[in-house]
């Protein structure tokens, strides 16, 4: 795989059982590039290691006054120089390719897993952790993958040089053959502590990243309550913790680097001291001493790769563990799908709660618990909860939502998402022009103008046009990242318009008007009802205006459907429904009745109160 061939048509199925297994799988999938880097690395390192022998031969040729051998040695040195240059060039080129392609493979795997998990990902892994895995961790993993081949070439070179010295000059070669392995393993006892400090630094950095992302996301609210300084102090403390952890980690790696410099120096002193003694006794030639000395001096070059591979593995192992953790997360549904990729039509039924949304009808669902409503919305879209996410009232995960008699978890994921679209209570708006924001996969039957009109986005268009100088068409106006330049209600209405444009067979809306005033909410209810005529629409809400516009209303209490009917009928006949819609708990209502009875007061008839509430709703509408 070359850089110009990216992205991968298929990045493969990773072995995500553990960090080391993931690194091993990644290395096997980069085998071609690893072998190329190894070949070029051997050429480069062996050519570098051959220079001391050339220097020794040249010195001995001068001592022996042999011009022929000196000329041959010069030619050999030129050939070594050419091999060094070619090997270094191609090794760097191949190593960088391995780094980039490995990082790209990991990023593709993470992107696919993120798309597969959807909103379930951030409930299992913190948002800051996901960002850190997708950026810094990917770089560290790519670094280790490309460093493996260079380390292997360096290790082979060290073995070859030690054996060659032992054969060339046994008296000094034995010292080198014994000392070099000691140099290679001398830092091993320090690696566990260095790894722990690196892990601690990474943990602190992830926490700081998560805190920063949360602060930026809530900056508008923080400014409103004057909490910028409070959160700035929190981030400043987290940043200082990262700095202290980084300094502690750097101290350990500095100690390892110092040992890597000190021990080769001691080995060189020992070789020179012993070599001078042997030269005085006439047991070795001057050229041989120069050769051994030069070889030991140049061995520090490949030995540096032992330190690098230790650092690369220490930093990449926790990164690979975190990446493997994300890649090992699975959906509770069969994402591959066992049925044909054809979107079904018909009633939407949830066997866990007993909720039935008839085809082509506007169904409103009332849940007393907002968290339960969010989980129910995800279930209706086939986004079932994963391990550790179940709520006591969410029911078992095994029962799939059924659309037209077809379980959603037996459909291919893309087909299931096309059939049922779920809009979260906190939808995200991506940056770009309004036309780009609304350019989503759609049936083509609903125009952007109709969707914006149904979602009551007239004032939003005006605000965007005024904020974008030189833009005559509001559709060309820019929407900032996550729509932060807009109010909460404006963001909700734009997100609703985007969902309406897609025109799915089933549209599930979770609190689509929670940040909208009552007058606009009433118009949105009429607009959605009119635009979605003949399509299945499910709205999870407790707003009386939306509930009154629905064809049927379903009350879900403690994870089970307990009442079905029209809004006005349920207000009169179902106390639990009335308590949720009126924002009054059953205990408060019972307490009020008991207090009135104790005072001997005559209470107003319930029917009259309810009629008054309904009249107020009609006036607002």
XYZ file of C-alpha atoms in Angstrom:
621
model
C 0.000 0.000 0.000
C 1.340 3.387 -1.045
C 0.230 6.762 0.283
C -1.420 7.678 -3.013
C -3.590 4.529 -2.759
C -5.198 5.600 0.537
C -7.832 5.174 1.857
C -7.948 1.391 2.096
C -10.827 -0.231 0.214
C -11.169 -2.476 3.265
C -9.043 -1.834 6.388
C -9.759 -5.360 7.617
C -11.179 -6.896 10.783
C -8.816 -6.024 13.663
C -7.834 -8.307 16.506
C -9.040 -6.065 19.332
C -8.733 -8.553 22.204
C -5.824 -6.584 23.672
C -3.356 -3.830 22.821
C -0.404 -6.151 21.964
C -2.651 -8.353 19.830
C -3.870 -5.291 17.960
C -0.277 -4.149 17.338
C 0.638 -7.651 16.130
C -2.371 -7.700 13.775
C -1.471 -4.267 12.458
C 2.136 -5.333 11.863
C 1.035 -8.447 9.958
C -1.183 -6.342 7.723
C 1.795 -4.044 7.021
C 4.074 -7.002 6.251
C 4.952 -5.918 2.713
C 6.042 -2.472 3.813
C 7.885 -3.921 6.813
C 9.940 -6.244 4.611
C 10.844 -3.380 2.272
C 11.943 -1.217 5.191
C 13.934 -4.131 6.618
C 15.762 -4.673 3.325
C 16.670 -1.001 2.938
C 17.575 -0.794 6.630
C 19.980 -3.722 6.341
C 21.631 -2.116 3.320
C 22.052 1.165 5.195
C 23.229 -0.212 8.556
C 25.569 -2.841 7.083
C 27.133 -0.223 4.819
C 27.682 2.039 7.837
C 29.170 -0.859 9.797
C 31.515 -1.737 6.931
C 33.219 1.668 7.103
C 35.376 0.788 10.160
C 36.767 -2.222 8.319
C 37.534 0.000 5.328
C 39.255 2.538 7.580
C 41.297 -0.217 9.248
C 42.358 -1.630 5.880
C 43.329 1.852 4.689
C 45.454 2.520 7.783
C 47.138 -0.859 7.508
C 47.773 -0.239 3.789
C 49.568 2.989 4.660
C 51.607 1.243 7.364
C 52.539 -1.514 4.885
C 53.148 1.059 2.099
C 50.787 -0.802 -0.278
C 49.321 1.590 -2.862
C 47.254 -1.092 -4.568
C 45.438 -2.097 -1.373
C 44.930 1.567 -0.503
C 43.298 2.215 -3.893
C 41.059 -0.835 -3.529
C 40.112 0.275 -0.033
C 39.236 3.743 -1.349
C 36.980 2.233 -4.011
C 35.338 0.072 -1.354
C 34.704 3.132 0.814
C 33.079 4.932 -2.142
C 30.785 1.937 -2.684
C 29.894 1.930 1.036
C 29.090 5.644 0.869
C 26.792 5.113 -2.102
C 25.009 2.253 -0.289
C 24.650 4.396 2.836
C 23.057 7.239 0.865
C 20.715 4.977 -1.103
C 19.771 2.923 1.960
C 19.098 6.005 4.096
C 16.939 7.601 1.379
C 14.809 4.534 0.712
C 14.623 3.535 4.379
C 13.240 6.938 5.314
C 10.801 6.871 2.420
C 9.557 3.382 3.249
C 9.395 4.022 6.997
C 7.298 7.168 6.558
C 5.008 5.272 4.201
C 4.578 2.538 6.801
C 3.832 5.131 9.476
C 1.224 6.978 7.428
C -0.481 3.879 6.047
C -0.647 2.260 9.504
C -2.109 5.429 11.025
C -4.582 5.700 8.150
C -5.675 2.082 8.674
C -6.311 2.726 12.376
C -8.201 5.951 11.629
C -10.401 4.163 9.096
C -11.142 1.416 11.607
C -12.019 3.974 14.282
C -14.195 5.973 11.873
C -16.109 2.862 10.848
C -16.584 1.797 14.457
C -17.781 5.286 15.374
C -20.299 5.289 12.533
C -21.476 1.812 13.524
C -21.957 2.609 17.215
C -23.465 6.048 16.718
C -24.577 7.760 19.910
C -23.835 4.616 21.939
C -20.094 5.310 21.612
C -19.958 8.391 23.829
C -22.010 6.629 26.506
C -19.334 3.945 26.794
C -16.232 6.067 26.127
C -15.736 9.709 27.112
C -15.730 12.199 24.241
C -12.243 13.428 25.178
C -10.987 9.854 25.107
C -12.383 9.335 21.615
C -10.643 12.503 20.400
C -7.345 11.443 21.992
C -7.532 7.949 20.446
C -8.279 9.373 16.997
C -5.367 11.836 17.084
C -2.403 11.310 19.427
C -2.873 7.562 19.897
C -3.016 6.955 16.159
C 0.351 8.701 15.744
C 1.978 6.625 18.489
C 0.661 3.375 17.032
C 1.978 4.326 13.576
C 5.331 5.228 15.127
C 5.743 1.775 16.655
C 4.698 -0.011 13.464
C 7.288 1.793 11.358
C 9.991 1.559 14.060
C 9.800 -2.248 14.170
C 11.472 -2.721 10.780
C 14.260 -0.235 11.551
C 14.868 -1.882 14.915
C 15.019 -5.324 13.291
C 17.567 -4.109 10.754
C 19.617 -2.507 13.551
C 19.490 -5.695 15.663
C 20.628 -7.863 12.741
C 23.435 -5.400 12.033
C 24.638 -5.481 15.653
C 24.746 -9.302 15.620
C 26.636 -9.353 12.302
C 29.200 -6.785 13.524
C 29.789 -8.614 16.818
C 30.326 -11.921 15.026
C 32.583 -10.259 12.435
C 34.737 -8.625 15.146
C 35.017 -11.877 17.061
C 36.301 -13.576 13.904
C 38.439 -10.625 12.744
C 40.171 -9.956 16.081
C 39.124 -12.466 18.783
C 41.022 -10.736 21.614
C 38.997 -7.544 21.263
C 35.945 -8.997 19.510
C 35.020 -11.075 22.569
C 34.866 -7.906 24.696
C 32.543 -6.287 22.145
C 30.412 -9.445 21.768
C 29.884 -9.589 25.547
C 29.461 -5.843 26.124
C 26.955 -5.033 23.364
C 24.174 -7.365 24.650
C 24.643 -5.800 28.080
C 24.141 -2.379 26.509
C 20.991 -3.570 24.758
C 19.288 -4.941 27.906
C 20.643 -2.459 30.454
C 17.572 -0.216 30.268
C 14.998 -3.015 30.474
C 14.537 -2.728 34.281
C 13.633 0.939 33.836
C 11.030 0.407 31.125
C 8.095 -0.674 33.383
C 8.395 2.482 35.460
C 8.776 4.620 32.325
C 5.686 2.947 30.864
C 3.633 3.591 34.001
C 4.617 7.249 33.979
C 3.749 7.502 30.279
C 0.343 5.895 30.969
C -0.286 8.321 33.819
C 0.627 11.265 31.605
C -1.711 9.984 28.891
C -4.543 9.587 31.397
C -4.098 13.159 32.627
C -3.907 14.458 29.054
C -7.137 12.648 28.165
C -8.869 14.154 31.174
C -7.669 17.644 30.210
C -8.874 17.122 26.626
C -12.269 15.960 27.844
C -12.546 18.960 30.170
C -11.578 21.330 27.345
C -14.146 19.854 24.944
C -16.881 20.064 27.582
C -15.957 23.677 28.347
C -15.983 24.704 24.686
C -19.305 22.928 24.104
C -20.868 24.736 27.068
C -19.176 28.100 26.562
C -22.420 29.850 25.692
C -24.035 28.672 28.931
C -20.917 29.451 30.968
C -20.922 33.033 29.742
C -24.568 33.336 30.639
C -23.967 32.381 34.274
C -20.527 33.987 34.560
C -18.733 30.685 35.023
C -15.850 31.179 32.592
C -13.276 31.824 35.309
C -14.413 28.796 37.319
C -13.960 26.421 34.410
C -10.793 28.197 33.328
C -9.326 27.492 36.765
C -10.384 23.858 36.484
C -8.707 23.524 33.102
C -5.621 25.362 34.364
C -5.277 22.857 37.216
C -5.781 19.936 34.840
C -3.184 21.401 32.473
C -0.663 21.737 35.296
C -1.260 18.109 36.257
C -0.470 17.130 32.670
C 2.704 19.235 32.768
C 3.899 17.635 36.024
C 3.149 14.156 34.685
C 5.023 14.970 31.456
C 8.056 16.206 33.408
C 8.131 13.028 35.523
C 7.879 10.911 32.390
C 10.597 12.940 30.644
C 12.941 12.494 33.612
C 12.732 8.726 33.316
C 13.341 8.801 29.579
C 16.252 11.181 30.127
C 17.769 8.639 32.528
C 17.341 5.910 29.913
C 19.005 8.121 27.291
C 21.877 8.894 29.661
C 22.482 5.190 30.239
C 22.465 4.637 26.488
C 25.255 7.221 26.196
C 27.261 6.217 29.282
C 27.525 2.474 28.759
C 28.772 2.602 25.131
C 31.377 5.124 26.298
C 32.565 2.731 29.002
C 32.696 -0.090 26.467
C 34.787 2.055 24.132
C 37.206 2.902 26.959
C 37.572 -0.788 27.780
C 38.225 -1.694 24.134
C 40.823 1.063 23.686
C 42.579 0.235 26.966
C 42.791 -3.467 26.092
C 43.703 -2.718 22.471
C 46.647 -0.487 23.453
C 47.996 -3.256 25.685
C 47.729 -5.779 22.858
C 49.358 -3.364 20.379
C 52.282 -2.777 22.751
C 52.794 -6.503 23.011
C 52.682 -6.812 19.237
C 49.671 -9.138 19.284
C 47.524 -6.945 17.006
C 48.258 -4.568 14.141
C 47.539 -0.845 14.277
C 44.914 -1.226 11.546
C 43.113 -3.889 13.550
C 42.959 -1.625 16.606
C 41.584 1.225 14.489
C 39.000 -1.129 12.952
C 37.706 -2.390 16.318
C 37.671 1.112 17.803
C 35.776 2.520 14.811
C 33.317 -0.376 14.851
C 32.500 0.146 18.541
C 32.075 3.867 17.963
C 29.679 3.327 15.057
C 27.724 0.636 16.920
C 26.186 3.409 19.016
C 24.198 4.388 15.900
C 22.194 1.154 15.509
C 22.055 0.775 19.302
C 20.028 4.000 19.502
C 17.230 2.160 17.768
C 16.988 -0.148 20.797
C 16.081 2.882 22.894
C 13.661 4.125 20.239
C 11.806 0.811 19.980
C 11.510 0.723 23.779
C 10.040 4.225 23.797
C 7.769 3.491 20.823
C 6.394 0.354 22.457
C 5.963 2.024 25.846
C 3.944 4.845 24.309
C 2.078 2.776 21.735
C 1.020 -0.083 24.037
C -1.463 2.003 26.078
C -2.524 3.759 22.880
C -3.165 0.404 21.216
C -5.047 -0.774 24.311
C -7.351 2.249 24.137
C -7.834 1.856 20.385
C -8.579 -1.845 20.844
C -11.107 -0.987 23.529
C -13.002 1.270 21.127
C -12.707 -1.198 18.245
C -13.976 -4.068 20.413
C -17.260 -2.289 21.195
C -20.160 -3.946 19.448
C -23.724 -2.969 18.757
C -26.450 -4.979 20.393
C -27.858 -5.663 16.957
C -26.682 -7.715 14.007
C -25.021 -4.900 12.104
C -24.296 -7.106 9.142
C -27.945 -7.970 8.619
C -29.333 -11.337 7.605
C -32.190 -10.074 5.442
C -32.255 -8.412 2.049
C -31.359 -4.731 1.898
C -34.919 -3.548 1.291
C -36.530 -1.054 3.661
C -39.791 -2.523 5.033
C -43.036 -0.616 5.450
C -45.768 -0.956 8.025
C -46.395 -0.512 11.727
C -43.506 0.120 14.098
C -43.677 -2.088 17.194
C -41.424 -2.309 20.242
C -41.932 -5.660 22.042
C -40.077 -4.439 25.137
C -42.488 -1.630 26.001
C -45.459 -2.755 23.912
C -45.392 0.525 21.961
C -47.207 0.416 18.602
C -46.909 3.261 16.087
C -49.396 2.605 13.258
C -48.169 3.184 9.733
C -48.911 6.626 8.344
C -50.025 8.040 11.708
C -48.676 10.742 13.995
C -47.993 9.059 17.333
C -46.864 10.921 20.450
C -45.180 9.080 23.314
C -45.073 10.357 26.893
C -42.410 9.055 29.300
C -42.015 10.355 32.811
C -38.250 9.767 32.741
C -36.261 11.752 30.085
C -33.481 9.134 30.137
C -35.999 6.382 29.465
C -37.387 8.442 26.592
C -33.916 8.794 25.084
C -33.265 5.053 25.311
C -36.684 4.303 23.816
C -35.950 6.640 20.887
C -32.690 4.820 20.224
C -34.431 1.437 20.439
C -37.020 2.547 17.901
C -34.201 3.387 15.507
C -32.479 0.038 15.999
C -29.795 1.588 18.207
C -30.253 -0.864 21.037
C -28.296 -0.382 24.253
C -25.033 -2.251 24.660
C -23.621 -4.089 27.685
C -23.691 -1.982 30.791
C -26.105 0.550 29.269
C -29.424 -1.029 30.214
C -31.730 0.836 32.508
C -34.023 -1.045 34.844
C -37.008 0.206 32.865
C -35.463 -0.324 29.449
C -36.265 -4.019 29.235
C -34.084 -6.783 27.772
C -31.757 -5.991 24.915
C -32.505 -9.144 22.969
C -35.980 -8.122 21.726
C -35.675 -6.122 18.506
C -38.010 -3.387 17.332
C -40.153 -4.584 14.430
C -41.078 -2.541 11.359
C -43.717 -4.035 9.094
C -43.148 -7.425 10.725
C -39.381 -7.312 10.068
C -36.956 -7.053 13.050
C -34.645 -4.083 12.542
C -31.623 -5.973 13.858
C -31.959 -8.439 10.976
C -31.686 -5.687 8.385
C -28.358 -4.375 7.103
C -27.390 -1.355 9.171
C -27.613 1.092 6.258
C -31.073 -0.171 5.347
C -32.310 0.051 8.951
C -31.095 3.634 9.250
C -32.736 4.549 5.960
C -36.069 3.122 7.108
C -36.059 4.721 10.569
C -34.468 8.086 11.308
C -33.999 9.170 14.926
C -33.365 12.797 15.860
C -31.796 13.119 19.306
C -32.958 15.695 21.811
C -29.599 17.453 21.356
C -28.875 17.230 17.603
C -25.534 18.380 16.186
C -25.180 20.931 13.407
C -22.005 20.728 11.357
C -20.251 23.861 10.143
C -20.775 25.050 6.580
C -23.395 26.814 4.528
C -27.086 26.200 5.189
C -27.446 24.485 1.817
C -24.611 22.100 2.783
C -26.261 21.452 6.150
C -29.498 20.462 4.428
C -27.749 18.433 1.706
C -28.517 15.025 3.214
C -29.647 11.693 1.731
C -33.352 12.138 1.059
C -36.278 10.782 -0.908
C -36.488 14.003 -2.938
C -40.201 14.428 -2.191
C -39.695 17.157 0.431
C -38.039 20.385 -0.642
C -35.772 22.444 1.591
C -38.263 25.301 1.534
C -41.135 23.091 2.665
C -39.069 21.586 5.463
C -37.838 24.977 6.677
C -41.374 26.324 6.589
C -42.784 23.382 8.543
C -40.026 23.787 11.151
C -40.774 27.546 11.407
C -37.238 28.588 10.420
C -38.125 31.989 8.934
C -36.431 33.988 11.678
C -33.448 31.613 11.572
C -32.927 32.380 7.882
C -33.079 36.097 8.592
C -30.553 35.797 11.430
C -28.149 33.790 9.266
C -28.459 36.243 6.366
C -27.778 39.212 8.646
C -24.767 37.491 10.162
C -23.235 36.650 6.776
C -22.155 39.844 5.032
C -22.338 39.859 1.265
C -24.690 36.886 1.110
C -27.954 37.555 -0.658
C -29.315 34.020 -0.474
C -29.881 32.748 3.094
C -29.050 29.243 1.864
C -25.460 30.418 1.325
C -25.188 31.772 4.872
C -22.624 30.099 7.085
C -23.539 27.966 10.071
C -20.780 27.930 12.696
C -19.456 24.773 14.324
C -22.282 23.000 16.190
C -24.432 26.059 15.425
C -23.032 27.973 18.391
C -23.971 31.327 16.873
C -27.652 30.302 17.070
C -29.945 29.964 20.043
C -31.033 26.574 21.313
C -34.458 26.908 19.718
C -32.971 27.947 16.374
C -30.640 24.947 16.397
C -33.555 22.642 17.179
C -35.627 23.988 14.307
C -32.783 23.695 11.781
C -32.148 20.124 12.921
C -35.867 19.385 12.596
C -35.887 20.803 9.053
C -32.911 18.599 8.182
C -34.762 15.537 9.474
C -37.930 16.446 7.582
C -36.012 16.780 4.298
C -34.820 13.176 4.511
C -38.483 12.047 4.458
C -37.845 8.597 5.985
C -40.512 5.934 6.231
C -40.437 6.372 10.032
C -39.287 9.573 11.741
C -38.617 9.468 15.490
C -38.232 12.855 17.214
C -37.039 13.092 20.814
C -38.186 16.387 22.388
C -37.868 18.355 19.111
C -39.306 21.598 20.559
C -38.029 21.683 24.150
C -36.240 25.023 23.531
C -39.030 26.648 21.485
C -41.694 29.061 22.757
C -45.314 27.896 22.888
C -46.584 29.945 19.912
C -43.837 28.657 17.605
C -44.291 25.164 19.028
C -47.974 25.151 18.056
C -47.132 26.148 14.473
C -44.395 23.494 14.310
C -46.878 20.858 15.459
C -49.254 21.784 12.633
C -46.405 21.985 10.108
C -44.947 18.582 10.972
C -48.384 16.978 10.997
C -49.181 18.398 7.563
C -45.784 17.671 5.968
C -45.610 14.122 7.350
C -49.145 13.201 6.298
C -49.164 9.567 5.207
C -45.801 8.879 6.871
C -45.162 7.327 10.259
C -44.040 9.896 12.806
C -43.235 9.219 16.453
C -42.598 12.148 18.804
C -41.405 11.605 22.362
C -42.553 14.675 24.259
C -44.527 15.955 27.201
C -45.607 19.179 25.471
C -49.423 19.554 25.477
C -49.305 21.373 22.134
C -47.557 18.487 20.343
C -49.641 15.922 22.172
C -52.858 17.637 21.129
C -51.769 17.532 17.474
C -51.035 13.780 17.524
C -53.412 11.164 16.096
C -52.813 8.969 19.126
C -50.890 9.335 22.380
C -49.125 6.531 24.228
C -48.136 6.708 27.895
C -45.067 4.630 28.837
C -44.697 4.166 32.574
C -41.792 2.201 34.114
C -40.860 0.770 30.730
C -44.345 -0.421 29.734
C -47.244 1.054 27.788
C -50.020 1.688 30.300
C -52.428 3.901 28.352
C -53.306 4.717 24.736
C -55.722 7.332 23.452
C -56.092 10.943 22.457
C -54.520 13.739 24.465
C -57.729 15.240 25.869
C -59.126 11.847 26.728
C -55.980 10.822 28.628
C -55.833 14.115 30.508
C -59.319 13.415 31.889
C -58.978 9.684 32.521
C -55.319 8.928 33.381
C -53.829 10.572 36.536
C -50.260 9.482 35.698
C -50.522 11.038 32.273
C -52.002 14.213 33.700
C -49.173 14.434 36.261
C -46.478 14.250 33.549
C -48.164 16.693 31.175
C -48.950 19.242 33.913
C -45.417 18.846 35.418
C -47.022 17.844 38.734
C -46.079 14.694 40.619
C -48.732 12.388 41.997
C -47.491 13.080 45.523
C -47.978 16.837 45.045
C -51.487 16.327 43.709
C -52.407 13.981 46.558
C -50.908 16.405 49.078
C -52.981 19.260 47.708
C -56.209 17.260 47.975
C -55.437 16.184 51.531
C -54.653 19.768 52.563
C -57.923 21.006 51.077
C -59.884 18.272 52.829
C -58.206 19.066 56.161
C -59.189 22.751 55.861
C -62.733 21.761 55.019
C -62.623 23.619 51.743
C -64.817 22.695 48.835
C -62.614 21.746 45.860
C -63.460 22.685 42.322
C -64.678 19.881 40.188
C -61.833 18.164 38.323
C -63.710 18.333 35.043
C -63.937 22.114 35.232
C -60.202 22.457 35.968
C -59.304 20.240 33.067
C -61.610 22.139 30.738
C -59.846 25.333 31.764
C -56.443 23.802 31.008
C -57.585 22.646 27.600
C -59.024 26.074 26.797
C -55.666 27.646 27.683
C -53.938 25.206 25.325
C -56.326 26.154 22.524
C -55.674 29.870 23.092
C -51.882 29.352 22.846
C -52.346 27.283 19.719
